[in-house]
């Protein structure tokens, strides 16, 4: 069955019906009649919300290449199909090998390696992340009067935002996809730990996920550290903490031993660890202090997520103001109790009791949902701002923690009177704040998804294959491998040819760095390991990203020029790209 809704008008109608059904199920958390009591069950809400996300995102499945990184990861998956190996076949650059391996497993399951199947996977990721968000908030608000409504409403804001996303960097498969789903599951396991569900199987699962995170994307590690620290605090015994830490250490040790035995440890260390750390610490597009000014501005310029960001930040600000007012009233009540105690001989005891209550509330704030979500959001923000480049797909790391932060702030922070018990008025204010958040996100998401800029962007991606790709398919044999000099990874996807080297683009070979010579030597060595290689120089064609000047041609890199002149023969020129074949 072709899930893609070719008739967008019919698609909008069907998706609209499911959006309305989701909004209804958000509010129907219970029903008095036994015949229709199933309507309020969480499973039916999750099914309806998941179907809504799938239907809304289905219009993006035929968009073609929406991001250069997406083509790179699909090209890597194609290369792993030719010969699978954890490390050594493809270079993960700023993302980890697991991001490519995960896509390879998905493509192998479907039997196709193309943009459409990759976008199916991003849709599945959105469904899983939203499901984990709902279950996490449901645990955090289990003692709230309207806890089920809060969990459904906040999960739906994220789900509908994901569903209506049309920005190229968001709908395509990118390096943030796998880390995001790992982080969402980790936060869910942490929430379960905090309520006493601490089986050794759950601890082992968390350890596996946290050990996998650096190999998915190093940029996600700061957020993972925040979750890991809170997990250690939440675990009730030393033995459980040792299981968590020990399992992570053993898994990392196993990976390093395998890399050492395969002779790939040095390359892994240089091209992944050192290169990523250099990118994060030295490849800074903006000064550190300037980033604090540019960061929020850049975030609000991302059209797809703007309604969610505005609504959630408003929730956070409102909750902080309410909590500050509650704390002020608490202090006023404490002072009044002490004055009365001086006349009655009881003030000291009352003051100590209230001080102890305040201390307990503060500890609950730090170790509870608000503390977890705050640390998670701050560390994710650090990871996004540290490179100083502000690519829009980085902001995927912030949407999940932002929703958790706003949910915890609104529903868990005290909105009570001096006695610490939530009043009916406080509950009504919380309900209204959540309802308003949901309304803002729904209306805003519908409006932004219909904007002319996003609609035009979708049409641009619906393009024919590159002429060079068509010619490569004609020239290729079953044993052919492809090497592209420049930055045009779509050629691998459209021609369905595996990489001759582990580099889907030649950025590291063309940009001066301490490791440039190392990457050039590795590139030549891997070219020489194949008998039939099609070499394409796409620089100066206008199709290559970044490398479009005459000096970017391969013959301006001496070692590459000498090797190509000696071992390749020039075939022809197609759309400005020069095609060679190994002798």
Coordinates of C-alpha atoms in Angstrom, one line a residue:
X1 CA 0.0 0.0 0.0
X2 CA 1.4 3.4 -1.0
X3 CA 1.1 5.5 2.1
X4 CA 1.9 8.6 0.3
X5 CA -1.2 10.7 -0.2
X6 CA -0.8 11.9 -3.8
X7 CA -3.9 14.1 -3.7
X8 CA -2.9 16.7 -1.2
X9 CA -6.5 18.0 -0.9
X10 CA -7.7 14.6 0.2
X11 CA -4.7 14.2 2.4
X12 CA -5.4 17.4 4.2
X13 CA -9.0 16.4 4.8
X14 CA -8.1 12.9 6.2
X15 CA -5.2 14.4 8.3
X16 CA -7.6 17.1 9.5
X17 CA -10.1 14.5 10.7
X18 CA -7.4 12.8 12.7
X19 CA -6.2 16.1 14.1
X20 CA -9.7 16.8 15.4
X21 CA -9.9 13.3 16.8
X22 CA -6.6 13.7 18.6
X23 CA -7.8 17.0 20.1
X24 CA -11.0 15.3 21.3
X25 CA -9.0 12.4 22.9
X26 CA -6.7 14.9 24.7
X27 CA -9.7 16.0 26.7
X28 CA -11.6 12.7 27.1
X29 CA -9.4 11.2 29.7
X30 CA -12.3 9.3 31.3
X31 CA -15.9 8.6 30.4
X32 CA -18.7 7.5 32.8
X33 CA -20.5 5.1 30.5
X34 CA -19.0 1.6 30.5
X35 CA -19.9 1.1 26.8
X36 CA -17.6 3.8 25.6
X37 CA -15.1 3.9 28.4
X38 CA -12.4 2.7 26.0
X39 CA -12.4 6.2 24.4
X40 CA -10.4 7.5 27.4
X41 CA -7.8 4.7 27.4
X42 CA -4.2 5.9 26.7
X43 CA -3.6 3.4 24.0
X44 CA -6.3 4.8 21.8
X45 CA -4.9 8.3 22.3
X46 CA -1.4 7.1 21.3
X47 CA -2.7 5.3 18.2
X48 CA -4.7 8.4 17.1
X49 CA -1.8 10.8 17.7
X50 CA 0.6 8.5 15.9
X51 CA -1.7 8.2 12.9
X52 CA -2.0 12.0 12.8
X53 CA 1.8 12.4 12.7
X54 CA 2.1 9.9 9.9
X55 CA -0.7 11.5 7.8
X56 CA 0.6 15.0 8.3
X57 CA 4.2 14.0 7.4
X58 CA 3.2 11.8 4.4
X59 CA 3.2 14.9 2.1
X60 CA 7.0 15.2 2.6
X61 CA 7.9 11.6 1.6
X62 CA 8.2 12.4 -2.1
X63 CA 10.3 15.5 -1.6
X64 CA 13.6 13.9 -2.7
X65 CA 16.9 15.2 -1.3
X66 CA 16.1 17.7 1.5
X67 CA 19.6 17.9 3.0
X68 CA 23.1 17.2 1.9
X69 CA 23.6 15.2 5.1
X70 CA 20.7 13.0 4.2
X71 CA 22.3 12.0 0.9
X72 CA 25.6 11.3 2.8
X73 CA 23.9 8.9 5.2
X74 CA 22.0 7.1 2.5
X75 CA 25.3 6.8 0.5
X76 CA 26.9 5.3 3.6
X77 CA 24.0 2.8 4.0
X78 CA 24.5 1.8 0.3
X79 CA 28.2 1.3 1.0
X80 CA 27.5 -0.9 4.0
X81 CA 25.2 -2.9 1.9
X82 CA 28.2 -3.7 -0.4
X83 CA 30.3 -4.6 2.7
X84 CA 29.1 -4.2 6.3
X85 CA 31.5 -3.1 8.9
X86 CA 31.0 -1.0 12.1
X87 CA 34.0 1.2 11.2
X88 CA 36.2 1.4 8.2
X89 CA 33.8 1.5 5.3
X90 CA 32.3 4.9 5.7
X91 CA 33.3 8.1 7.5
X92 CA 30.7 9.4 9.8
X93 CA 32.2 12.9 10.0
X94 CA 30.2 15.0 12.5
X95 CA 27.7 12.2 13.1
X96 CA 28.5 8.7 14.4
X97 CA 28.6 5.4 12.6
X98 CA 25.4 4.2 14.3
X99 CA 23.4 6.9 12.5
X100 CA 24.5 5.2 9.2
X101 CA 24.1 1.7 10.5
X102 CA 20.6 2.4 11.8
X103 CA 19.6 3.7 8.4
X104 CA 21.3 0.7 6.7
X105 CA 19.2 -1.7 8.8
X106 CA 16.0 0.2 8.0
X107 CA 16.8 0.3 4.3
X108 CA 17.7 -3.4 4.3
X109 CA 14.4 -4.2 5.9
X110 CA 12.5 -2.3 3.3
X111 CA 14.7 -3.4 0.4
X112 CA 15.3 0.1 -0.9
X113 CA 17.9 2.8 -0.4
X114 CA 16.4 6.1 -1.3
X115 CA 15.0 9.4 0.0
X116 CA 11.5 8.2 0.5
X117 CA 12.4 5.3 2.7
X118 CA 14.7 7.6 4.8
X119 CA 11.8 10.0 5.3
X120 CA 9.6 7.1 6.5
X121 CA 12.2 6.4 9.1
X122 CA 12.2 10.1 10.3
X123 CA 8.4 9.8 10.6
X124 CA 8.8 6.7 12.7
X125 CA 11.3 8.5 14.9
X126 CA 8.8 11.3 15.4
X127 CA 6.2 8.9 16.6
X128 CA 8.5 7.1 19.0
X129 CA 9.9 10.4 20.5
X130 CA 6.3 11.7 21.0
X131 CA 5.2 8.4 22.6
X132 CA 8.2 8.6 25.0
X133 CA 7.3 12.2 25.8
X134 CA 3.8 11.3 26.7
X135 CA 4.8 8.4 28.9
X136 CA 7.4 10.5 30.7
X137 CA 5.1 13.4 31.5
X138 CA 2.4 10.9 32.5
X139 CA 4.8 9.5 35.1
X140 CA 5.8 13.0 36.3
X141 CA 2.1 14.1 36.6
X142 CA 0.7 10.9 38.1
X143 CA -0.3 12.6 41.3
X144 CA -1.8 15.7 39.6
X145 CA -5.6 16.1 39.4
X146 CA -5.5 16.6 35.7
X147 CA -2.2 14.7 35.1
X148 CA -3.5 12.6 32.2
X149 CA -4.7 15.7 30.4
X150 CA -1.4 17.5 30.9
X151 CA 0.6 14.5 29.5
X152 CA -1.7 14.2 26.4
X153 CA -1.7 18.0 25.7
X154 CA 2.1 18.5 25.9
X155 CA 2.8 15.3 24.0
X156 CA 0.4 16.5 21.3
X157 CA 2.1 19.9 21.0
X158 CA 5.3 18.1 20.1
X159 CA 3.5 15.5 17.9
X160 CA 1.6 18.1 15.9
X161 CA 4.7 20.2 15.5
X162 CA 6.6 17.2 14.2
X163 CA 3.6 16.3 11.9
X164 CA 3.4 19.8 10.3
X165 CA 7.1 20.2 9.8
X166 CA 8.1 21.0 6.2
X167 CA 11.6 22.6 6.7
X168 CA 14.2 20.7 4.7
X169 CA 16.6 20.2 7.6
X170 CA 13.8 18.7 9.7
X171 CA 11.9 16.3 7.4
X172 CA 15.0 14.7 6.0
X173 CA 17.1 12.1 7.7
X174 CA 20.0 13.8 9.6
X175 CA 22.5 13.1 12.3
X176 CA 20.1 14.2 15.0
X177 CA 17.5 11.6 14.4
X178 CA 19.0 8.6 16.1
X179 CA 20.4 10.5 19.1
X180 CA 17.1 12.2 19.7
X181 CA 15.2 8.9 19.9
X182 CA 18.0 7.5 22.2
X183 CA 17.7 10.5 24.5
X184 CA 13.9 10.3 24.6
X185 CA 14.0 6.7 25.7
X186 CA 16.7 7.4 28.3
X187 CA 14.6 10.2 29.9
X188 CA 11.6 7.8 30.0
X189 CA 13.8 5.2 31.8
X190 CA 15.0 7.8 34.2
X191 CA 11.4 8.8 35.0
X192 CA 10.6 5.2 35.7
X193 CA 13.7 4.9 38.0
X194 CA 12.5 7.9 40.0
X195 CA 9.2 6.2 40.8
X196 CA 10.9 3.0 42.0
X197 CA 10.8 0.9 38.7
X198 CA 14.5 -0.1 38.8
X199 CA 14.8 -3.6 37.4
X200 CA 18.2 -4.8 36.3
X201 CA 16.9 -5.3 32.8
X202 CA 15.8 -1.6 32.7
X203 CA 19.2 -0.5 34.0
X204 CA 21.0 -2.6 31.4
X205 CA 18.8 -1.1 28.7
X206 CA 19.6 2.4 29.8
X207 CA 23.3 1.5 29.9
X208 CA 23.2 0.2 26.3
X209 CA 21.5 3.3 25.1
X210 CA 23.9 5.6 26.9
X211 CA 26.9 3.7 25.6
X212 CA 25.5 3.9 22.1
X213 CA 24.9 7.7 22.2
X214 CA 28.5 8.8 21.5
X215 CA 28.6 6.5 18.4
X216 CA 25.3 8.1 17.2
X217 CA 26.5 11.7 17.5
X218 CA 29.1 13.2 19.9
X219 CA 27.1 16.4 20.0
X220 CA 24.4 14.6 22.0
X221 CA 26.8 13.5 24.8
X222 CA 26.3 16.6 27.0
X223 CA 22.6 15.9 27.2
X224 CA 23.3 12.3 27.8
X225 CA 25.6 13.1 30.7
X226 CA 22.9 15.1 32.4
X227 CA 20.5 12.2 32.1
X228 CA 23.2 9.8 33.4
X229 CA 24.0 11.8 36.5
X230 CA 20.3 12.0 37.4
X231 CA 20.0 8.2 36.8
X232 CA 22.8 7.6 39.3
X233 CA 21.1 9.7 41.8
X234 CA 17.7 8.0 41.2
X235 CA 19.0 4.4 41.6
X236 CA 18.4 3.2 45.1
X237 CA 21.4 1.0 45.8
X238 CA 25.2 1.0 45.1
X239 CA 24.9 -2.3 43.2
X240 CA 22.5 -0.8 40.7
X241 CA 24.7 2.2 40.2
X242 CA 27.7 -0.2 39.6
X243 CA 25.6 -2.2 37.0
X244 CA 24.9 1.0 35.1
X245 CA 28.4 2.3 35.1
X246 CA 30.0 -1.1 34.6
X247 CA 27.8 -2.0 31.6
X248 CA 28.6 1.3 29.9
X249 CA 32.4 0.8 30.5
X250 CA 32.3 -2.8 29.3
X251 CA 30.5 -1.8 26.1
X252 CA 32.9 1.0 25.3
X253 CA 35.8 -1.4 26.1
X254 CA 34.4 -3.9 23.7
X255 CA 34.2 -1.4 20.9
X256 CA 37.7 -0.2 21.4
X257 CA 39.1 -3.7 21.5
X258 CA 37.3 -4.5 18.2
X259 CA 38.6 -1.3 16.6
X260 CA 42.1 -2.2 17.8
X261 CA 41.9 -5.8 16.4
X262 CA 40.7 -4.5 13.1
X263 CA 43.5 -1.9 12.9
X264 CA 40.9 0.9 12.8
X265 CA 41.4 2.4 16.3
X266 CA 43.8 5.1 15.1
X267 CA 41.6 6.1 12.2
X268 CA 38.5 6.2 14.5
X269 CA 40.4 8.3 17.0
X270 CA 41.7 10.8 14.5
X271 CA 38.8 11.1 12.0
X272 CA 35.9 10.9 14.5
X273 CA 37.0 11.8 18.1
X274 CA 39.8 14.4 17.3
X275 CA 38.1 15.8 14.3
X276 CA 34.8 16.3 16.1
X277 CA 36.4 17.9 19.1
X278 CA 38.3 20.2 16.8
X279 CA 35.1 21.1 15.1
X280 CA 33.4 21.9 18.4
X281 CA 36.2 23.8 19.9
X282 CA 38.0 25.6 17.0
X283 CA 35.6 25.7 14.1
X284 CA 33.7 28.6 15.6
X285 CA 31.7 30.8 13.3
X286 CA 30.8 33.3 16.0
X287 CA 32.5 34.5 19.2
X288 CA 31.3 32.8 22.4
X289 CA 29.5 35.8 23.9
X290 CA 27.9 36.7 20.5
X291 CA 26.2 33.2 20.4
X292 CA 24.1 34.1 23.4
X293 CA 22.5 36.9 21.3
X294 CA 22.3 34.9 18.1
X295 CA 21.1 31.7 19.6
X296 CA 17.5 32.7 20.5
X297 CA 17.1 34.8 17.4
X298 CA 18.1 31.9 15.1
X299 CA 15.7 29.7 17.0
X300 CA 12.8 31.9 16.4
X301 CA 13.6 32.2 12.7
X302 CA 13.0 28.5 12.3
X303 CA 9.4 28.7 11.0
X304 CA 8.3 25.1 11.7
X305 CA 9.0 25.2 15.4
X306 CA 8.3 28.8 16.2
X307 CA 4.7 28.2 17.6
X308 CA 6.0 25.5 19.9
X309 CA 9.0 27.5 21.1
X310 CA 6.8 30.6 21.8
X311 CA 4.1 28.6 23.6
X312 CA 6.5 26.5 25.7
X313 CA 8.8 29.4 26.7
X314 CA 5.6 31.4 27.7
X315 CA 4.7 28.4 29.9
X316 CA 8.1 28.3 31.5
X317 CA 8.0 32.1 32.3
X318 CA 4.5 31.9 33.6
X319 CA 5.4 29.0 35.9
X320 CA 8.4 30.7 37.3
X321 CA 6.4 33.9 38.1
X322 CA 3.8 31.8 39.8
X323 CA 6.4 29.8 41.8
X324 CA 8.1 33.1 42.8
X325 CA 4.8 34.5 44.0
X326 CA 4.2 31.2 46.0
X327 CA 7.6 31.5 47.6
X328 CA 7.0 35.1 48.5
X329 CA 3.8 34.1 50.3
X330 CA 5.5 31.2 52.0
X331 CA 8.2 33.6 53.4
X332 CA 5.5 36.0 54.5
X333 CA 3.6 33.2 56.3
X334 CA 6.9 32.0 57.9
X335 CA 7.6 35.5 59.3
X336 CA 4.1 35.9 60.6
X337 CA 4.4 32.5 62.4
X338 CA 7.6 33.6 64.0
X339 CA 6.0 36.8 65.3
X340 CA 3.1 35.0 66.7
X341 CA 5.4 32.4 68.3
X342 CA 7.3 35.1 70.2
X343 CA 4.1 36.0 72.1
X344 CA 2.9 32.4 72.5
X345 CA 6.3 30.6 72.9
X346 CA 5.7 28.5 69.8
X347 CA 7.2 30.5 67.0
X348 CA 10.6 28.8 66.9
X349 CA 9.0 25.4 66.4
X350 CA 6.7 26.7 63.6
X351 CA 9.6 28.4 61.9
X352 CA 11.7 25.3 62.0
X353 CA 8.8 23.2 60.7
X354 CA 8.1 25.6 57.8
X355 CA 11.8 25.9 57.0
X356 CA 12.1 22.1 56.9
X357 CA 9.1 22.0 54.6
X358 CA 10.7 24.6 52.3
X359 CA 14.0 22.6 52.3
X360 CA 12.1 19.5 51.3
X361 CA 10.4 21.3 48.5
X362 CA 13.7 22.7 47.2
X363 CA 15.2 19.1 47.2
X364 CA 12.2 17.8 45.4
X365 CA 12.6 20.7 42.9
X366 CA 16.3 19.8 42.2
X367 CA 16.0 16.0 42.1
X368 CA 12.5 15.9 40.6
X369 CA 11.1 16.5 37.1
X370 CA 11.9 20.2 37.1
X371 CA 15.5 19.6 37.9
X372 CA 15.8 16.8 35.3
X373 CA 14.2 18.7 32.5
X374 CA 16.2 21.9 33.3
X375 CA 19.5 20.1 33.3
X376 CA 18.5 18.3 30.1
X377 CA 17.5 21.5 28.4
X378 CA 20.6 23.5 29.5
X379 CA 23.0 20.7 28.4
X380 CA 21.2 20.4 25.0
X381 CA 21.4 24.1 24.6
X382 CA 25.1 24.0 25.3
X383 CA 25.6 21.2 22.7
X384 CA 23.7 23.3 20.1
X385 CA 25.6 26.6 20.7
X386 CA 29.1 25.2 21.2
X387 CA 30.0 24.7 17.5
X388 CA 28.9 28.3 16.8
X389 CA 27.4 27.4 13.4
X390 CA 23.7 27.3 14.2
X391 CA 22.6 24.8 11.5
X392 CA 18.8 24.5 11.8
X393 CA 18.8 20.7 12.2
X394 CA 20.8 21.2 15.5
X395 CA 17.6 22.6 17.0
X396 CA 15.9 19.2 16.9
X397 CA 17.9 18.5 20.0
X398 CA 16.0 21.3 21.8
X399 CA 12.4 20.6 21.0
X400 CA 12.0 17.4 23.2
X401 CA 13.7 18.9 26.3
X402 CA 11.8 22.2 25.9
X403 CA 8.5 20.4 25.9
X404 CA 9.5 18.4 29.0
X405 CA 10.7 21.6 30.7
X406 CA 7.5 23.4 30.1
X407 CA 5.4 20.4 31.2
X408 CA 7.3 20.0 34.4
X409 CA 7.4 23.7 35.2
X410 CA 3.6 24.2 34.7
X411 CA 2.4 21.0 36.3
X412 CA 5.0 20.2 39.0
X413 CA 6.1 23.6 40.3
X414 CA 4.0 24.6 43.3
X415 CA 1.1 26.9 42.5
X416 CA -0.2 26.6 46.0
X417 CA -1.0 28.8 48.9
X418 CA 1.2 28.9 52.0
X419 CA 0.2 25.4 53.2
X420 CA 1.8 23.8 50.2
X421 CA -1.4 22.2 48.9
X422 CA -2.7 23.1 45.5
X423 CA -5.9 25.0 45.5
X424 CA -8.8 24.7 43.1
X425 CA -7.9 28.1 41.7
X426 CA -4.3 27.0 41.2
X427 CA -5.4 23.9 39.4
X428 CA -7.7 26.0 37.1
X429 CA -4.8 28.2 36.3
X430 CA -2.6 25.3 35.3
X431 CA -5.3 23.8 33.2
X432 CA -5.9 27.1 31.4
X433 CA -2.2 27.5 30.7
X434 CA -1.9 24.1 29.2
X435 CA -5.0 24.6 27.1
X436 CA -3.7 27.9 25.8
X437 CA -0.4 26.3 24.9
X438 CA -2.1 23.6 22.9
X439 CA -4.3 26.1 21.0
X440 CA -1.3 28.3 20.2
X441 CA 0.7 25.3 18.8
X442 CA -2.2 23.9 16.7
X443 CA -3.1 27.3 15.1
X444 CA 0.5 28.3 14.7
X445 CA 1.5 25.0 13.2
X446 CA -1.3 25.0 10.6
X447 CA -0.5 28.6 9.6
X448 CA 3.3 28.0 9.2
X449 CA 2.8 24.8 7.3
X450 CA 0.8 26.7 4.7
X451 CA 3.4 29.5 4.3
X452 CA 4.5 30.3 0.8
X453 CA 8.2 29.9 1.6
X454 CA 7.7 26.3 2.9
X455 CA 5.4 25.4 0.0
X456 CA 7.9 26.7 -2.5
X457 CA 10.7 24.8 -0.8
X458 CA 8.8 21.5 -1.1
X459 CA 8.4 22.1 -4.9
X460 CA 12.1 22.7 -5.3
X461 CA 13.0 19.3 -3.8
X462 CA 10.7 17.5 -6.3
X463 CA 13.3 17.5 -9.0
X464 CA 14.6 15.1 -11.6
X465 CA 17.8 13.1 -11.0
X466 CA 21.1 14.9 -11.7
X467 CA 22.3 14.3 -15.4
X468 CA 25.6 13.0 -14.0
X469 CA 23.8 10.3 -12.0
X470 CA 22.0 9.1 -15.2
X471 CA 25.2 8.9 -17.0
X472 CA 26.9 7.0 -14.2
X473 CA 24.2 4.4 -14.2
X474 CA 24.9 3.8 -17.9
X475 CA 28.7 3.5 -17.4
X476 CA 28.6 1.4 -14.2
X477 CA 29.1 -2.3 -14.0
X478 CA 28.2 -4.6 -11.1
X479 CA 31.7 -4.2 -9.6
X480 CA 31.8 -0.4 -10.0
X481 CA 32.5 2.0 -7.1
X482 CA 32.0 5.7 -7.2
X483 CA 34.3 8.5 -5.9
X484 CA 33.1 12.1 -6.0
X485 CA 35.5 14.9 -5.7
X486 CA 33.6 17.8 -4.2
X487 CA 30.3 17.9 -2.3
X488 CA 27.5 16.3 -4.2
X489 CA 26.5 13.1 -2.4
X490 CA 23.2 12.8 -4.2
X491 CA 25.1 11.2 -7.0
X492 CA 25.6 8.1 -4.9
X493 CA 21.9 7.8 -4.0
X494 CA 20.6 8.5 -7.5
X495 CA 23.1 6.2 -9.2
X496 CA 22.9 3.5 -6.4
X497 CA 26.7 3.1 -6.5
X498 CA 28.6 2.4 -3.3
X499 CA 31.5 4.6 -2.2
X500 CA 35.0 3.8 -3.4
X501 CA 36.3 5.5 -0.3
X502 CA 34.8 6.1 3.1
X503 CA 34.4 9.8 2.2
X504 CA 31.0 10.8 0.7
X505 CA 32.4 14.3 0.1
X506 CA 36.0 15.7 0.1
X507 CA 35.6 18.5 2.7
X508 CA 38.4 17.1 4.9
X509 CA 40.7 16.7 1.9
X510 CA 40.2 20.2 0.5
X511 CA 40.1 22.3 3.6
X512 CA 43.4 23.0 5.4
X513 CA 43.7 21.3 8.8
X514 CA 46.2 19.4 10.8
X515 CA 44.8 16.2 9.5
X516 CA 44.4 17.1 5.8
X517 CA 47.5 15.1 4.7
X518 CA 46.2 12.1 6.6
X519 CA 42.8 12.2 4.9
X520 CA 44.4 12.6 1.5
X521 CA 46.7 9.5 2.1
X522 CA 43.7 7.5 3.3
X523 CA 41.7 8.6 0.2
X524 CA 44.4 7.4 -2.2
X525 CA 44.9 4.2 -0.4
X526 CA 41.2 3.3 -0.6
X527 CA 40.9 4.3 -4.2
X528 CA 43.7 1.8 -5.0
X529 CA 41.9 -1.0 -3.2
X530 CA 39.2 -1.3 -6.0
X531 CA 39.6 -2.4 -9.6
X532 CA 36.7 -0.5 -11.2
X533 CA 36.2 3.0 -9.9
X534 CA 34.3 5.9 -11.5
X535 CA 35.9 9.2 -10.4
X536 CA 33.8 12.3 -10.8
X537 CA 35.1 15.9 -10.2
X538 CA 32.0 18.0 -9.6
X539 CA 33.7 21.2 -8.4
X540 CA 33.1 24.4 -10.3
X541 CA 29.8 23.0 -11.7
X542 CA 27.4 25.0 -9.5
X543 CA 25.9 21.7 -8.3
X544 CA 28.6 21.1 -5.7
X545 CA 28.0 22.5 -2.3
X546 CA 30.7 24.9 -1.2
X547 CA 33.4 23.9 -3.7
X548 CA 32.5 25.9 -6.8
X549 CA 35.8 27.7 -7.7
X550 CA 38.3 26.7 -10.3
X551 CA 41.0 26.2 -7.6
X552 CA 38.8 23.5 -6.0
X553 CA 39.3 21.0 -8.9
X554 CA 41.2 17.9 -7.9
X555 CA 44.3 18.8 -9.9
X556 CA 45.0 21.6 -7.5
X557 CA 45.7 18.9 -4.8
X558 CA 49.1 17.5 -6.0
X559 CA 48.9 14.0 -4.6
X560 CA 45.3 13.5 -5.9
X561 CA 46.3 14.9 -9.3
X562 CA 49.3 12.6 -9.6
X563 CA 47.3 9.6 -8.6
X564 CA 44.4 10.3 -11.0
X565 CA 46.7 11.0 -13.9
X566 CA 48.5 7.7 -13.4
X567 CA 45.6 5.4 -12.6
X568 CA 42.6 6.9 -14.3
X569 CA 41.5 7.8 -17.8
X570 CA 39.2 10.8 -18.6
X571 CA 35.9 9.8 -20.2
X572 CA 33.8 12.8 -20.8
X573 CA 32.3 15.9 -19.3
X574 CA 28.6 16.0 -18.2
X575 CA 27.0 19.2 -17.0
X576 CA 30.4 20.6 -16.0
X577 CA 31.4 17.4 -14.1
X578 CA 34.5 15.6 -15.4
X579 CA 34.1 11.8 -15.4
X580 CA 37.1 9.4 -15.1
X581 CA 37.5 5.6 -14.9
X582 CA 40.2 3.6 -13.4
X583 CA 42.6 2.0 -15.9

